Amino acid sequence: MTVDRHLQDRLHDQALAESDERDWVRTGRIPCADCGTSVRTRTLESLPEHRCTARQRARRECQAADHATEK
C-alpha cells in the first residue's frame, strides 16, 4: 500500500468516525462497530448490552447457510 493510499484511508476512517460522533451528539445513538446495530448510549466510552454476540452469530449462520445452498 502506498503512503498516499494509506493516508487517504486514514483520513476517510477519521471522517467516518467524526460523522458518527456528530450523529451521536444529535440523536444519542451510535452504530456498534461489531454488529452494525444503532445503539442509544449516554457516553461513547462503552455501549449498553444489545445482544451483539448473538447478532454476529446469527449473521454468520445465515451467511453459512446461504453459502451452502449456492454449492
JSON list of C-alpha atoms in Angstrom, two decimals:
[
{"chain": "A", "resi": 1, "resn": "MET", "atom": "CA", "xyz": [0.00, 0.00, 0.00]},
{"chain": "A", "resi": 2, "resn": "THR", "atom": "CA", "xyz": [1.42, 3.35, -0.94]},
{"chain": "A", "resi": 3, "resn": "VAL", "atom": "CA", "xyz": [1.85, 6.17, 1.56]},
{"chain": "A", "resi": 4, "resn": "ASP", "atom": "CA", "xyz": [-0.74, 8.27, -0.28]},
{"chain": "A", "resi": 5, "resn": "ARG", "atom": "CA", "xyz": [-3.31, 5.46, -0.19]},
{"chain": "A", "resi": 6, "resn": "HIS", "atom": "CA", "xyz": [-2.61, 4.79, 3.48]},
{"chain": "A", "resi": 7, "resn": "LEU", "atom": "CA", "xyz": [-3.06, 8.48, 4.33]},
{"chain": "A", "resi": 8, "resn": "GLN", "atom": "CA", "xyz": [-6.25, 8.67, 2.27]},
{"chain": "A", "resi": 9, "resn": "ASP", "atom": "CA", "xyz": [-7.68, 5.60, 4.02]},
{"chain": "A", "resi": 10, "resn": "ARG", "atom": "CA", "xyz": [-6.81, 7.01, 7.44]},
{"chain": "A", "resi": 11, "resn": "LEU", "atom": "CA", "xyz": [-8.45, 10.35, 6.64]},
{"chain": "A", "resi": 12, "resn": "HIS", "atom": "CA", "xyz": [-11.55, 8.56, 5.36]},
{"chain": "A", "resi": 13, "resn": "ASP", "atom": "CA", "xyz": [-11.80, 6.47, 8.55]},
{"chain": "A", "resi": 14, "resn": "GLN", "atom": "CA", "xyz": [-11.36, 9.60, 10.67]},
{"chain": "A", "resi": 15, "resn": "ALA", "atom": "CA", "xyz": [-14.10, 11.42, 8.74]},
{"chain": "A", "resi": 16, "resn": "LEU", "atom": "CA", "xyz": [-16.48, 8.48, 9.26]},
{"chain": "A", "resi": 17, "resn": "ALA", "atom": "CA", "xyz": [-15.75, 8.45, 12.99]},
{"chain": "A", "resi": 18, "resn": "GLU", "atom": "CA", "xyz": [-16.36, 12.19, 13.25]},
{"chain": "A", "resi": 19, "resn": "SER", "atom": "CA", "xyz": [-19.62, 11.78, 11.35]},
{"chain": "A", "resi": 20, "resn": "ASP", "atom": "CA", "xyz": [-20.74, 9.04, 13.75]},
{"chain": "A", "resi": 21, "resn": "GLU", "atom": "CA", "xyz": [-19.87, 11.26, 16.71]},
{"chain": "A", "resi": 22, "resn": "ARG", "atom": "CA", "xyz": [-21.85, 14.18, 15.25]},
{"chain": "A", "resi": 23, "resn": "ASP", "atom": "CA", "xyz": [-24.82, 11.89, 14.74]},
{"chain": "A", "resi": 24, "resn": "TRP", "atom": "CA", "xyz": [-24.48, 10.68, 18.34]},
{"chain": "A", "resi": 25, "resn": "VAL", "atom": "CA", "xyz": [-24.49, 14.26, 19.65]},
{"chain": "A", "resi": 26, "resn": "ARG", "atom": "CA", "xyz": [-27.62, 14.96, 17.62]},
{"chain": "A", "resi": 27, "resn": "THR", "atom": "CA", "xyz": [-29.55, 11.70, 18.19]},
{"chain": "A", "resi": 28, "resn": "GLY", "atom": "CA", "xyz": [-27.97, 9.94, 21.17]},
{"chain": "A", "resi": 29, "resn": "ARG", "atom": "CA", "xyz": [-27.41, 6.83, 19.02]},
{"chain": "A", "resi": 30, "resn": "ILE", "atom": "CA", "xyz": [-24.24, 5.38, 17.51]},
{"chain": "A", "resi": 31, "resn": "PRO", "atom": "CA", "xyz": [-23.69, 2.27, 15.39]},
{"chain": "A", "resi": 32, "resn": "CYS", "atom": "CA", "xyz": [-21.89, -0.65, 17.01]},
{"chain": "A", "resi": 33, "resn": "ALA", "atom": "CA", "xyz": [-18.65, -1.27, 15.12]},
{"chain": "A", "resi": 34, "resn": "ASP", "atom": "CA", "xyz": [-19.02, -5.05, 15.55]},
{"chain": "A", "resi": 35, "resn": "CYS", "atom": "CA", "xyz": [-22.64, -5.75, 14.59]},
{"chain": "A", "resi": 36, "resn": "GLY", "atom": "CA", "xyz": [-23.83, -2.50, 12.98]},
{"chain": "A", "resi": 37, "resn": "THR", "atom": "CA", "xyz": [-26.82, -2.05, 15.28]},
{"chain": "A", "resi": 38, "resn": "SER", "atom": "CA", "xyz": [-27.65, 1.55, 16.15]},
{"chain": "A", "resi": 39, "resn": "VAL", "atom": "CA", "xyz": [-27.49, 1.77, 19.95]},
{"chain": "A", "resi": 40, "resn": "ARG", "atom": "CA", "xyz": [-28.71, 4.54, 22.26]},
{"chain": "A", "resi": 41, "resn": "THR", "atom": "CA", "xyz": [-25.99, 5.50, 24.75]},
{"chain": "A", "resi": 42, "resn": "ARG", "atom": "CA", "xyz": [-25.12, 8.39, 27.03]},
{"chain": "A", "resi": 43, "resn": "THR", "atom": "CA", "xyz": [-21.34, 8.13, 26.55]},
{"chain": "A", "resi": 44, "resn": "LEU", "atom": "CA", "xyz": [-19.01, 6.94, 23.82]},
{"chain": "A", "resi": 45, "resn": "GLU", "atom": "CA", "xyz": [-16.85, 5.00, 26.29]},
{"chain": "A", "resi": 46, "resn": "SER", "atom": "CA", "xyz": [-18.94, 1.84, 26.18]},
{"chain": "A", "resi": 47, "resn": "LEU", "atom": "CA", "xyz": [-22.16, 0.62, 24.66]},
{"chain": "A", "resi": 48, "resn": "PRO", "atom": "CA", "xyz": [-25.03, -0.88, 26.63]},
{"chain": "A", "resi": 49, "resn": "GLU", "atom": "CA", "xyz": [-25.93, -4.55, 26.20]},
{"chain": "A", "resi": 50, "resn": "HIS", "atom": "CA", "xyz": [-27.57, -5.03, 22.79]},
{"chain": "A", "resi": 51, "resn": "ARG", "atom": "CA", "xyz": [-27.08, -8.75, 22.02]},
{"chain": "A", "resi": 52, "resn": "CYS", "atom": "CA", "xyz": [-24.09, -8.00, 19.80]},
{"chain": "A", "resi": 53, "resn": "THR", "atom": "CA", "xyz": [-22.62, -11.50, 20.08]},
{"chain": "A", "resi": 54, "resn": "ALA", "atom": "CA", "xyz": [-25.96, -13.14, 19.26]},
{"chain": "A", "resi": 55, "resn": "ARG", "atom": "CA", "xyz": [-26.43, -10.87, 16.24]},
{"chain": "A", "resi": 56, "resn": "GLN", "atom": "CA", "xyz": [-22.97, -11.68, 14.91]},
{"chain": "A", "resi": 57, "resn": "ARG", "atom": "CA", "xyz": [-23.53, -15.42, 15.42]},
{"chain": "A", "resi": 58, "resn": "ALA", "atom": "CA", "xyz": [-26.89, -15.26, 13.62]},
{"chain": "A", "resi": 59, "resn": "ARG", "atom": "CA", "xyz": [-25.31, -13.33, 10.74]},
{"chain": "A", "resi": 60, "resn": "ARG", "atom": "CA", "xyz": [-22.52, -15.92, 10.39]},
{"chain": "A", "resi": 61, "resn": "GLU", "atom": "CA", "xyz": [-25.01, -18.80, 10.47]},
{"chain": "A", "resi": 62, "resn": "CYS", "atom": "CA", "xyz": [-27.17, -17.12, 7.83]},
{"chain": "A", "resi": 63, "resn": "GLN", "atom": "CA", "xyz": [-24.14, -16.49, 5.60]},
{"chain": "A", "resi": 64, "resn": "ALA", "atom": "CA", "xyz": [-23.01, -20.10, 6.04]},
{"chain": "A", "resi": 65, "resn": "ALA", "atom": "CA", "xyz": [-26.50, -21.35, 5.11]},
{"chain": "A", "resi": 66, "resn": "ASP", "atom": "CA", "xyz": [-26.56, -19.11, 2.03]},
{"chain": "A", "resi": 67, "resn": "HIS", "atom": "CA", "xyz": [-23.10, -20.32, 1.03]},
{"chain": "A", "resi": 68, "resn": "ALA", "atom": "CA", "xyz": [-24.15, -23.96, 1.48]},
{"chain": "A", "resi": 69, "resn": "THR", "atom": "CA", "xyz": [-27.18, -23.52, -0.80]},
{"chain": "A", "resi": 70, "resn": "GLU", "atom": "CA", "xyz": [-25.01, -21.95, -3.52]},
{"chain": "A", "resi": 71, "resn": "LYS", "atom": "CA", "xyz": [-22.99, -25.16, -3.90]}
]
